PDB file of C-alpha atoms in Angstrom:
ATOM      1  CA  GLY A   1      23.020   6.721  10.497  1.00  0.00           C
ATOM      2  CA  ASP A   2      22.240   9.859   8.540  1.00  0.00           C
ATOM      3  CA  GLY A   3      19.719   9.539   5.726  1.00  0.00           C
ATOM      4  CA  TYR A   4      20.802   7.074   3.050  1.00  0.00           C
ATOM      5  CA  SER A   5      24.404   6.956   4.211  1.00  0.00           C
ATOM      6  CA  PRO A   6      25.648   3.346   4.134  1.00  0.00           C
ATOM      7  CA  VAL A   7      27.576   3.986   7.346  1.00  0.00           C
ATOM      8  CA  GLY A   8      25.751   3.863  10.634  1.00  0.00           C
ATOM      9  CA  ARG A   9      25.540   2.311  14.078  1.00  0.00           C
ATOM     10  CA  LEU A  10      23.360  -0.746  14.607  1.00  0.00           C
ATOM     11  CA  SER A  11      21.481  -1.287  17.846  1.00  0.00           C
ATOM     12  CA  GLY A  12      18.997  -3.852  19.074  1.00  0.00           C
ATOM     13  CA  SER A  13      18.773  -7.133  20.907  1.00  0.00           C
ATOM     14  CA  PRO A  14      21.678  -9.567  20.456  1.00  0.00           C
ATOM     15  CA  GLU A  15      19.292 -12.013  18.759  1.00  0.00           C
ATOM     16  CA  ALA A  16      18.115  -9.439  16.228  1.00  0.00           C
ATOM     17  CA  LEU A  17      21.632  -8.229  15.460  1.00  0.00           C
ATOM     18  CA  ALA A  18      22.787 -11.813  14.931  1.00  0.00           C
ATOM     19  CA  GLU A  19      19.980 -12.448  12.406  1.00  0.00           C
ATOM     20  CA  LEU A  20      20.291  -9.099  10.625  1.00  0.00           C
ATOM     21  CA  PRO A  21      23.031  -9.994   8.091  1.00  0.00           C
ATOM     22  CA  THR A  22      21.076 -13.046   6.884  1.00  0.00           C
ATOM     23  CA  ILE A  23      17.792 -11.165   6.616  1.00  0.00           C
ATOM     24  CA  ALA A  24      19.473  -8.171   4.964  1.00  0.00           C
ATOM     25  CA  ALA A  25      21.284 -10.359   2.428  1.00  0.00           C
ATOM     26  CA  HIS A  26      18.068 -12.083   1.367  1.00  0.00           C
ATOM     27  CA  ALA A  27      16.138  -8.814   1.215  1.00  0.00           C
ATOM     28  CA  LEU A  28      18.927  -7.208  -0.817  1.00  0.00           C
ATOM     29  CA  ALA A  29      18.751 -10.036  -3.338  1.00  0.00           C
ATOM     30  CA  GLY A  30      15.112  -9.171  -3.974  1.00  0.00           C
ATOM     31  CA  VAL A  31      15.489  -5.460  -4.756  1.00  0.00           C
ATOM     32  CA  THR A  32      17.078  -3.360  -7.483  1.00  0.00           C
ATOM     33  CA  GLY A  33      16.894   0.075  -5.826  1.00  0.00           C
ATOM     34  CA  ARG A  34      20.120   1.271  -4.233  1.00  0.00           C
ATOM     35  CA  VAL A  35      21.894   4.160  -2.578  1.00  0.00           C
ATOM     36  CA  VAL A  36      24.391   6.145  -4.622  1.00  0.00           C
ATOM     37  CA  ALA A  37      26.795   8.965  -3.852  1.00  0.00           C
ATOM     38  CA  ASP A  38      25.239  12.226  -5.012  1.00  0.00           C
ATOM     39  CA  GLY A  39      28.516  13.959  -5.787  1.00  0.00           C
ATOM     40  CA  GLY A  40      28.151  16.476  -2.986  1.00  0.00           C
ATOM     41  CA  GLY A  41      29.400  14.247  -0.204  1.00  0.00           C
ATOM     42  CA  GLY A  42      25.954  12.824   0.515  1.00  0.00           C
ATOM     43  CA  TRP A  43      23.899   9.812  -0.514  1.00  0.00           C
ATOM     44  CA  SER A  44      20.568   9.533  -2.300  1.00  0.00           C
ATOM     45  CA  ALA A  45      18.147   6.865  -3.491  1.00  0.00           C
ATOM     46  CA  GLU A  46      18.335   5.448  -6.996  1.00  0.00           C
ATOM     47  CA  GLY A  47      15.113   3.661  -7.881  1.00  0.00           C
ATOM     48  CA  ASP A  48      12.423   2.844  -5.347  1.00  0.00           C
ATOM     49  CA  PRO A  49      13.087   4.659  -2.016  1.00  0.00           C
ATOM     50  CA  MET A  50      11.985   1.647   0.046  1.00  0.00           C
ATOM     51  CA  GLU A  51      14.382  -0.611  -1.855  1.00  0.00           C
ATOM     52  CA  ALA A  52      17.156   1.961  -1.436  1.00  0.00           C
ATOM     53  CA  ALA A  53      16.495   1.878   2.312  1.00  0.00           C
ATOM     54  CA  ILE A  54      17.017  -1.902   2.243  1.00  0.00           C
ATOM     55  CA  ASP A  55      20.290  -1.422   0.347  1.00  0.00           C
ATOM     56  CA  CYS A  56      21.332   1.145   2.963  1.00  0.00           C
ATOM     57  CA  LEU A  57      20.480  -1.185   5.855  1.00  0.00           C
ATOM     58  CA  ALA A  58      22.349  -4.077   4.250  1.00  0.00           C
ATOM     59  CA  ALA A  59      25.459  -1.936   3.804  1.00  0.00           C
ATOM     60  CA  ARG A  60      25.332  -0.865   7.457  1.00  0.00           C
ATOM     61  CA  ALA A  61      25.094  -4.561   8.373  1.00  0.00           C
ATOM     62  CA  GLY A  62      28.196  -5.325   6.298  1.00  0.00           C
ATOM     63  CA  VAL A  63      26.292  -6.966   3.431  1.00  0.00           C
ATOM     64  CA  HIS A  64      27.050  -5.694  -0.059  1.00  0.00           C
ATOM     65  CA  ARG A  65      25.613  -6.361  -3.484  1.00  0.00           C
ATOM     66  CA  THR A  66      27.582  -8.692  -5.747  1.00  0.00           C
ATOM     67  CA  ALA A  67      28.708  -7.378  -9.101  1.00  0.00           C
ATOM     68  CA  ALA A  68      26.584  -9.891 -11.019  1.00  0.00           C
ATOM     69  CA  GLU A  69      22.829 -10.032 -10.559  1.00  0.00           C
ATOM     70  CA  SER A  70      21.908 -13.258 -12.311  1.00  0.00           C
ATOM     71  CA  GLY A  71      18.812 -14.225 -10.356  1.00  0.00           C
ATOM     72  CA  GLN A  72      15.490 -14.893 -12.066  1.00  0.00           C
ATOM     73  CA  ARG A  73      13.086 -12.232 -10.762  1.00  0.00           C
ATOM     74  CA  ARG A  74       9.340 -12.157 -10.377  1.00  0.00           C
ATOM     75  CA  PRO A  75       8.553  -8.479  -9.851  1.00  0.00           C
ATOM     76  CA  PHE A  76       6.285  -6.998  -7.227  1.00  0.00           C
ATOM     77  CA  SER A  77       2.736  -6.306  -8.379  1.00  0.00           C
ATOM     78  CA  PRO A  78      -0.223  -4.754  -6.546  1.00  0.00           C
ATOM     79  CA  ASP A  79      -2.132  -8.009  -6.906  1.00  0.00           C
ATOM     80  CA  ARG A  80       0.571 -10.337  -5.529  1.00  0.00           C
ATOM     81  CA  MET A  81       2.126  -7.808  -3.125  1.00  0.00           C
ATOM     82  CA  VAL A  82       5.391  -9.784  -3.128  1.00  0.00           C
ATOM     83  CA  SER A  83       8.479 -10.081  -5.295  1.00  0.00           C
ATOM     84  CA  SER A  84      10.815 -13.038  -5.521  1.00  0.00           C
ATOM     85  CA  VAL A  85      14.201 -13.938  -6.914  1.00  0.00           C
ATOM     86  CA  LEU A  86      15.691 -17.348  -7.711  1.00  0.00           C
ATOM     87  CA  ASP A  87      19.479 -17.456  -7.502  1.00  0.00           C
ATOM     88  CA  GLY A  88      20.731 -20.966  -8.156  1.00  0.00           C
ATOM     89  CA  THR A  89      18.622 -23.055  -5.806  1.00  0.00           C
ATOM     90  CA  GLU A  90      17.906 -20.245  -3.335  1.00  0.00           C
ATOM     91  CA  VAL A  91      14.541 -18.469  -3.487  1.00  0.00           C
ATOM     92  CA  THR A  92      13.934 -15.222  -1.620  1.00  0.00           C
ATOM     93  CA  VAL A  93      10.462 -13.726  -1.260  1.00  0.00           C
ATOM     94  CA  LEU A  94       9.969 -10.142  -0.088  1.00  0.00           C
ATOM     95  CA  GLY A  95       6.778  -8.171   0.346  1.00  0.00           C
ATOM     96  CA  ALA A  96       3.634  -7.518   2.364  1.00  0.00           C
ATOM     97  CA  PRO A  97       4.012  -9.583   5.549  1.00  0.00           C
ATOM     98  CA  GLU A  98       0.557 -11.148   5.376  1.00  0.00           C
ATOM     99  CA  GLN A  99       1.246 -12.324   1.824  1.00  0.00           C
ATOM    100  CA  VAL A 100       4.699 -13.634   2.748  1.00  0.00           C
ATOM    101  CA  PHE A 101       3.278 -15.414   5.810  1.00  0.00           C
ATOM    102  CA  ALA A 102       0.565 -17.020   3.658  1.00  0.00           C
ATOM    103  CA  ARG A 103       3.309 -18.644   1.589  1.00  0.00           C
ATOM    104  CA  CYS A 104       5.194 -20.005   4.616  1.00  0.00           C
ATOM    105  CA  SER A 105       4.814 -23.520   5.979  1.00  0.00           C
ATOM    106  CA  GLU A 106       4.788 -22.178   9.548  1.00  0.00           C
ATOM    107  CA  VAL A 107       5.014 -18.711  11.121  1.00  0.00           C
ATOM    108  CA  PRO A 108       6.026 -18.286  14.778  1.00  0.00           C
ATOM    109  CA  ALA A 109       3.463 -16.503  16.936  1.00  0.00           C
ATOM    110  CA  ALA A 110       6.165 -14.079  18.085  1.00  0.00           C
ATOM    111  CA  LEU A 111       6.684 -12.921  14.490  1.00  0.00           C
ATOM    112  CA  ARG A 112       2.977 -12.218  14.045  1.00  0.00           C
ATOM    113  CA  GLN A 113       2.941 -10.324  17.338  1.00  0.00           C
ATOM    114  CA  GLU A 114       5.912  -8.239  16.234  1.00  0.00           C
ATOM    115  CA  LEU A 115       4.077  -7.371  13.021  1.00  0.00           C
ATOM    116  CA  GLU A 116       1.129  -6.110  15.071  1.00  0.00           C
ATOM    117  CA  ARG A 117       3.454  -4.040  17.252  1.00  0.00           C
ATOM    118  CA  LEU A 118       5.363  -2.438  14.374  1.00  0.00           C
ATOM    119  CA  THR A 119       2.318  -1.615  12.266  1.00  0.00           C
ATOM    120  CA  GLY A 120       0.615  -0.163  15.344  1.00  0.00           C
ATOM    121  CA  LEU A 121       3.515   2.298  15.532  1.00  0.00           C
ATOM    122  CA  GLY A 122       2.868   3.393  11.954  1.00  0.00           C
ATOM    123  CA  ARG A 123       5.912   1.620  10.540  1.00  0.00           C
ATOM    124  CA  ARG A 124       6.072   0.317   6.980  1.00  0.00           C
ATOM    125  CA  VAL A 125       6.857  -3.381   7.272  1.00  0.00           C
ATOM    126  CA  LEU A 126       8.125  -6.008   4.826  1.00  0.00           C
ATOM    127  CA  GLY A 127       8.308  -9.748   5.346  1.00  0.00           C
ATOM    128  CA  VAL A 128      11.336 -11.772   4.209  1.00  0.00           C
ATOM    129  CA  ALA A 129      11.296 -15.539   3.602  1.00  0.00           C
ATOM    130  CA  ARG A 130      13.307 -18.183   1.743  1.00  0.00           C
ATOM    131  CA  ARG A 131      13.352 -21.740   0.500  1.00  0.00           C
ATOM    132  CA  THR A 132      15.587 -24.117  -1.406  1.00  0.00           C
ATOM    133  CA  TRP A 133      14.156 -24.945  -4.824  1.00  0.00           C
ATOM    134  CA  THR A 134      15.134 -27.202  -7.727  1.00  0.00           C
ATOM    135  CA  PRO A 135      13.408 -27.710 -11.104  1.00  0.00           C
ATOM    136  CA  VAL A 136      12.155 -31.069  -9.837  1.00  0.00           C
ATOM    137  CA  ASP A 137       9.895 -29.149  -7.429  1.00  0.00           C
ATOM    138  CA  GLY A 138       8.081 -27.493 -10.333  1.00  0.00           C
ATOM    139  CA  ASP A 139       7.742 -23.821 -11.124  1.00  0.00           C
ATOM    140  CA  GLY A 140       4.535 -23.515  -9.118  1.00  0.00           C
ATOM    141  CA  ALA A 141       6.368 -24.461  -5.920  1.00  0.00           C
ATOM    142  CA  ARG A 142       8.840 -21.623  -6.077  1.00  0.00           C
ATOM    143  CA  GLU A 143       6.928 -19.338  -3.700  1.00  0.00           C
ATOM    144  CA  VAL A 144       5.305 -21.867  -1.334  1.00  0.00           C
ATOM    145  CA  ASP A 145       6.427 -23.760   1.791  1.00  0.00           C
ATOM    146  CA  LEU A 146       8.744 -20.894   2.650  1.00  0.00           C
ATOM    147  CA  GLU A 147      10.806 -20.422   5.788  1.00  0.00           C
ATOM    148  CA  PRO A 148      10.166 -16.994   7.363  1.00  0.00           C
ATOM    149  CA  LEU A 149      13.383 -15.123   8.122  1.00  0.00           C
ATOM    150  CA  GLY A 150      12.011 -11.981   9.738  1.00  0.00           C
ATOM    151  CA  LEU A 151      10.542  -8.524   9.275  1.00  0.00           C
ATOM    152  CA  LEU A 152      12.056  -5.266   8.081  1.00  0.00           C
ATOM    153  CA  SER A 153      10.392  -2.061   9.248  1.00  0.00           C
ATOM    154  CA  VAL A 154      10.970   1.478   8.041  1.00  0.00           C
ATOM    155  CA  GLN A 155       9.944   4.653   9.835  1.00  0.00           C
ATOM    156  CA  ASP A 156       8.547   6.958   7.160  1.00  0.00           C
ATOM    157  CA  PRO A 157       7.233   9.994   9.063  1.00  0.00           C
ATOM    158  CA  PRO A 158       4.693  12.318   7.435  1.00  0.00           C
ATOM    159  CA  ARG A 159       6.033  15.516   5.977  1.00  0.00           C
ATOM    160  CA  ASN A 160       5.870  18.658   8.053  1.00  0.00           C
ATOM    161  CA  GLY A 161       2.693  20.581   7.433  1.00  0.00           C
ATOM    162  CA  VAL A 162       0.491  17.629   6.434  1.00  0.00           C
ATOM    163  CA  GLY A 163      -1.782  18.052   9.438  1.00  0.00           C
ATOM    164  CA  ALA A 164      -2.172  21.776   8.769  1.00  0.00           C
ATOM    165  CA  ALA A 165      -3.005  21.059   5.115  1.00  0.00           C
ATOM    166  CA  ILE A 166      -5.726  18.600   6.151  1.00  0.00           C
ATOM    167  CA  ASP A 167      -7.192  21.176   8.526  1.00  0.00           C
ATOM    168  CA  ALA A 168      -7.200  23.747   5.721  1.00  0.00           C
ATOM    169  CA  CYS A 169      -9.034  21.315   3.453  1.00  0.00           C
ATOM    170  CA  ARG A 170     -11.675  20.696   6.107  1.00  0.00           C
ATOM    171  CA  ARG A 171     -12.249  24.435   6.556  1.00  0.00           C
ATOM    172  CA  ALA A 172     -12.772  24.638   2.785  1.00  0.00           C
ATOM    173  CA  ASP A 173     -15.291  21.735   2.946  1.00  0.00           C
ATOM    174  CA  ILE A 174     -12.886  19.390   1.146  1.00  0.00           C
ATOM    175  CA  ARG A 175     -12.838  15.816   2.377  1.00  0.00           C
ATOM    176  CA  VAL A 176      -9.490  14.019   2.377  1.00  0.00           C
ATOM    177  CA  ALA A 177      -9.113  10.240   2.063  1.00  0.00           C
ATOM    178  CA  MET A 178      -5.910   8.241   2.297  1.00  0.00           C
ATOM    179  CA  LEU A 179      -5.542   5.477  -0.311  1.00  0.00           C
ATOM    180  CA  THR A 180      -2.379   3.506   0.373  1.00  0.00           C
ATOM    181  CA  GLY A 181      -0.749   0.181  -0.288  1.00  0.00           C
ATOM    182  CA  ASP A 182       0.429  -0.042   3.322  1.00  0.00           C
ATOM    183  CA  HIS A 183      -0.784  -2.452   6.004  1.00  0.00           C
ATOM    184  CA  PRO A 184      -4.152  -1.409   7.530  1.00  0.00           C
ATOM    185  CA  ARG A 185      -2.667  -0.869  11.009  1.00  0.00           C
ATOM    186  CA  THR A 186       0.176   1.222   9.587  1.00  0.00           C
ATOM    187  CA  ALA A 187      -2.262   3.316   7.574  1.00  0.00           C
ATOM    188  CA  GLU A 188      -4.575   3.795  10.556  1.00  0.00           C
ATOM    189  CA  ALA A 189      -1.717   4.858  12.842  1.00  0.00           C
ATOM    190  CA  VAL A 190      -0.482   7.418  10.317  1.00  0.00           C
ATOM    191  CA  GLY A 191      -4.022   8.627   9.626  1.00  0.00           C
ATOM    192  CA  ARG A 192      -4.584   9.343  13.311  1.00  0.00           C
ATOM    193  CA  GLN A 193      -1.127  10.891  13.696  1.00  0.00           C
ATOM    194  CA  ILE A 194      -1.802  13.495  10.998  1.00  0.00           C
ATOM    195  CA  GLY A 195      -5.363  14.190  12.136  1.00  0.00           C
ATOM    196  CA  LEU A 196      -7.058  12.675   9.098  1.00  0.00           C
ATOM    197  CA  LEU A 197      -9.079  10.144  11.107  1.00  0.00           C
ATOM    198  CA  SER A 198     -11.530  11.144  13.800  1.00  0.00           C
ATOM    199  CA  PRO A 199     -12.780   8.568  16.332  1.00  0.00           C
ATOM    200  CA  ASP A 200     -15.603   7.581  13.956  1.00  0.00           C
ATOM    201  CA  GLY A 201     -13.391   7.492  10.859  1.00  0.00           C
ATOM    202  CA  LEU A 202     -13.347   4.503   8.511  1.00  0.00           C
ATOM    203  CA  VAL A 203     -10.417   2.145   7.963  1.00  0.00           C
ATOM    204  CA  VAL A 204     -10.964  -0.539   5.327  1.00  0.00           C
ATOM    205  CA  SER A 205      -8.750  -2.800   3.219  1.00  0.00           C
ATOM    206  CA  GLY A 206      -8.923  -2.855  -0.559  1.00  0.00           C
ATOM    207  CA  PRO A 207      -9.918  -6.557  -0.722  1.00  0.00           C
ATOM    208  CA  ASP A 208     -12.897  -5.771   1.554  1.00  0.00           C
ATOM    209  CA  LEU A 209     -14.334  -2.975  -0.594  1.00  0.00           C
ATOM    210  CA  PRO A 210     -17.858  -3.646  -1.965  1.00  0.00           C
ATOM    211  CA  ALA A 211     -17.996  -4.873  -5.539  1.00  0.00           C
ATOM    212  CA  ASP A 212     -21.048  -2.735  -6.311  1.00  0.00           C
ATOM    213  CA  LEU A 213     -20.198   0.875  -7.185  1.00  0.00           C
ATOM    214  CA  ALA A 214     -23.242   2.290  -5.418  1.00  0.00           C
ATOM    215  CA  ASP A 215     -22.380   0.417  -2.227  1.00  0.00           C
ATOM    216  CA  LEU A 216     -18.757   1.512  -2.541  1.00  0.00           C
ATOM    217  CA  GLY A 217     -19.753   5.150  -2.859  1.00  0.00           C
ATOM    218  CA  ALA A 218     -22.099   4.925   0.116  1.00  0.00           C
ATOM    219  CA  LEU A 219     -19.372   3.376   2.244  1.00  0.00           C
ATOM    220  CA  LEU A 220     -16.735   6.009   1.491  1.00  0.00           C
ATOM    221  CA  ASP A 221     -18.947   9.106   1.280  1.00  0.00           C
ATOM    222  CA  ARG A 222     -18.718  10.141   4.935  1.00  0.00           C
ATOM    223  CA  ASP A 223     -17.281  12.617   7.365  1.00  0.00           C
ATOM    224  CA  GLY A 224     -14.686  11.613   9.948  1.00  0.00           C
ATOM    225  CA  GLY A 225     -11.959  10.597   7.511  1.00  0.00           C
ATOM    226  CA  VAL A 226     -11.430   7.555   5.314  1.00  0.00           C
ATOM    227  CA  VAL A 227      -8.375   5.319   5.020  1.00  0.00           C
ATOM    228  CA  VAL A 228      -8.255   2.543   2.418  1.00  0.00           C
ATOM    229  CA  ALA A 229      -5.236   0.263   2.930  1.00  0.00           C
ATOM    230  CA  ARG A 230      -3.744  -2.376   0.642  1.00  0.00           C
ATOM    231  CA  VAL A 231      -5.330  -0.484  -2.220  1.00  0.00           C
ATOM    232  CA  THR A 232      -4.627  -1.410  -5.853  1.00  0.00           C
ATOM    233  CA  PRO A 233      -4.689   0.854  -8.922  1.00  0.00           C
ATOM    234  CA  ALA A 234      -7.970  -0.836  -9.910  1.00  0.00           C
ATOM    235  CA  ASP A 235      -9.425   0.035  -6.495  1.00  0.00           C
ATOM    236  CA  LYS A 236      -8.434   3.683  -6.948  1.00  0.00           C
ATOM    237  CA  PHE A 237     -10.158   3.775 -10.332  1.00  0.00           C
ATOM    238  CA  ARG A 238     -13.377   2.330  -8.868  1.00  0.00           C
ATOM    239  CA  ILE A 239     -13.274   4.730  -5.912  1.00  0.00           C
ATOM    240  CA  ALA A 240     -13.039   7.700  -8.288  1.00  0.00           C
ATOM    241  CA  GLN A 241     -15.958   6.311 -10.290  1.00  0.00           C
ATOM    242  CA  ALA A 242     -18.105   5.676  -7.227  1.00  0.00           C
ATOM    243  CA  LEU A 243     -17.608   9.091  -5.639  1.00  0.00           C
ATOM    244  CA  ARG A 244     -18.066  10.987  -8.891  1.00  0.00           C
ATOM    245  CA  ALA A 245     -21.342   9.110  -9.367  1.00  0.00           C
ATOM    246  CA  ARG A 246     -22.474  10.632  -6.051  1.00  0.00           C
ATOM    247  CA  GLY A 247     -21.869  14.126  -7.375  1.00  0.00           C
ATOM    248  CA  HIS A 248     -18.447  14.817  -5.876  1.00  0.00           C
ATOM    249  CA  VAL A 249     -15.596  16.567  -7.645  1.00  0.00           C
ATOM    250  CA  ILE A 250     -12.608  14.255  -7.215  1.00  0.00           C
ATOM    251  CA  ALA A 251      -8.894  15.031  -7.115  1.00  0.00           C
ATOM    252  CA  MET A 252      -6.694  11.925  -7.153  1.00  0.00           C
ATOM    253  CA  THR A 253      -2.947  11.624  -6.668  1.00  0.00           C
ATOM    254  CA  GLY A 254      -0.725   8.838  -7.961  1.00  0.00           C
ATOM    255  CA  ASP A 255       2.970   8.138  -8.403  1.00  0.00           C
ATOM    256  CA  GLY A 256       3.017   5.123 -10.708  1.00  0.00           C
ATOM    257  CA  VAL A 257       2.062   4.366 -14.309  1.00  0.00           C
ATOM    258  CA  ASN A 258      -0.594   1.939 -13.026  1.00  0.00           C
ATOM    259  CA  ASP A 259      -2.393   4.893 -11.417  1.00  0.00           C
ATOM    260  CA  ALA A 260      -3.032   6.522 -14.817  1.00  0.00           C
ATOM    261  CA  PRO A 261      -6.607   5.166 -15.229  1.00  0.00           C
ATOM    262  CA  ALA A 262      -7.623   6.505 -11.795  1.00  0.00           C
ATOM    263  CA  LEU A 263      -6.063   9.907 -12.487  1.00  0.00           C
ATOM    264  CA  ARG A 264      -7.855  10.085 -15.814  1.00  0.00           C
ATOM    265  CA  GLU A 265     -11.172   9.111 -14.221  1.00  0.00           C
ATOM    266  CA  ALA A 266     -10.861  11.829 -11.558  1.00  0.00           C
ATOM    267  CA  ASP A 267     -11.793  15.432 -12.272  1.00  0.00           C
ATOM    268  CA  VAL A 268      -8.267  16.444 -11.251  1.00  0.00           C
ATOM    269  CA  GLY A 269      -5.356  14.035 -11.579  1.00  0.00           C
ATOM    270  CA  VAL A 270      -2.097  14.853  -9.806  1.00  0.00           C
ATOM    271  CA  ALA A 271       1.003  12.824 -10.682  1.00  0.00           C
TER     272      ALA A 271
END
């Protein structure tokens, strides 16, 4: 298909195409972003672009949103890295695959292998799972013992000129670090694709960052490129603190209200 157009041609293995409507329907139940006609004959995203991409995929698979959205939602947060919706007795959980898998009773090895393959290609990947729930199970059981349905991957290529911009920064003695909520393998693949990471560059996950600010600064203050994956707004704030404490002038970008503390802590905040 073309962009966010809800019309497109589906291709893939017969098994994947057979499962797609079910996976798309559950994923669609967990998002509020959507594609809308832009008035000029095209389509654009309304709300989160990733969620709009899910709405677009569902439409291409013949799955459409119902008029009423009565489900009880638990929104995505950087700490949980999943969202969920309860519609009647059906629970759908959508989010970071490792967090979705951790809530499943069993995950096929083939699904884990596919996650490794997709993230190695630099794809953004979401896990989708479900369960049947009743009040007798208790509220705490809503997001556990799930049945994995599959993975959704999105190709989100870097913008043209990113590599040239990184080269220009290096010539000006400006170090560039990527702080992202994506999977570590996705972030690493993109970092190498755009020339941010050299062979001795650092890839680390937010949960693995040192608690001590001095240790954090020492870890990240290096040449060769730095990628921090599964980063939270709190991580970004601490990174700005740690690098400023080492005498660096920090510019930080952010696109969400939760990034405000990190942007304020940096010498230059770009929103």
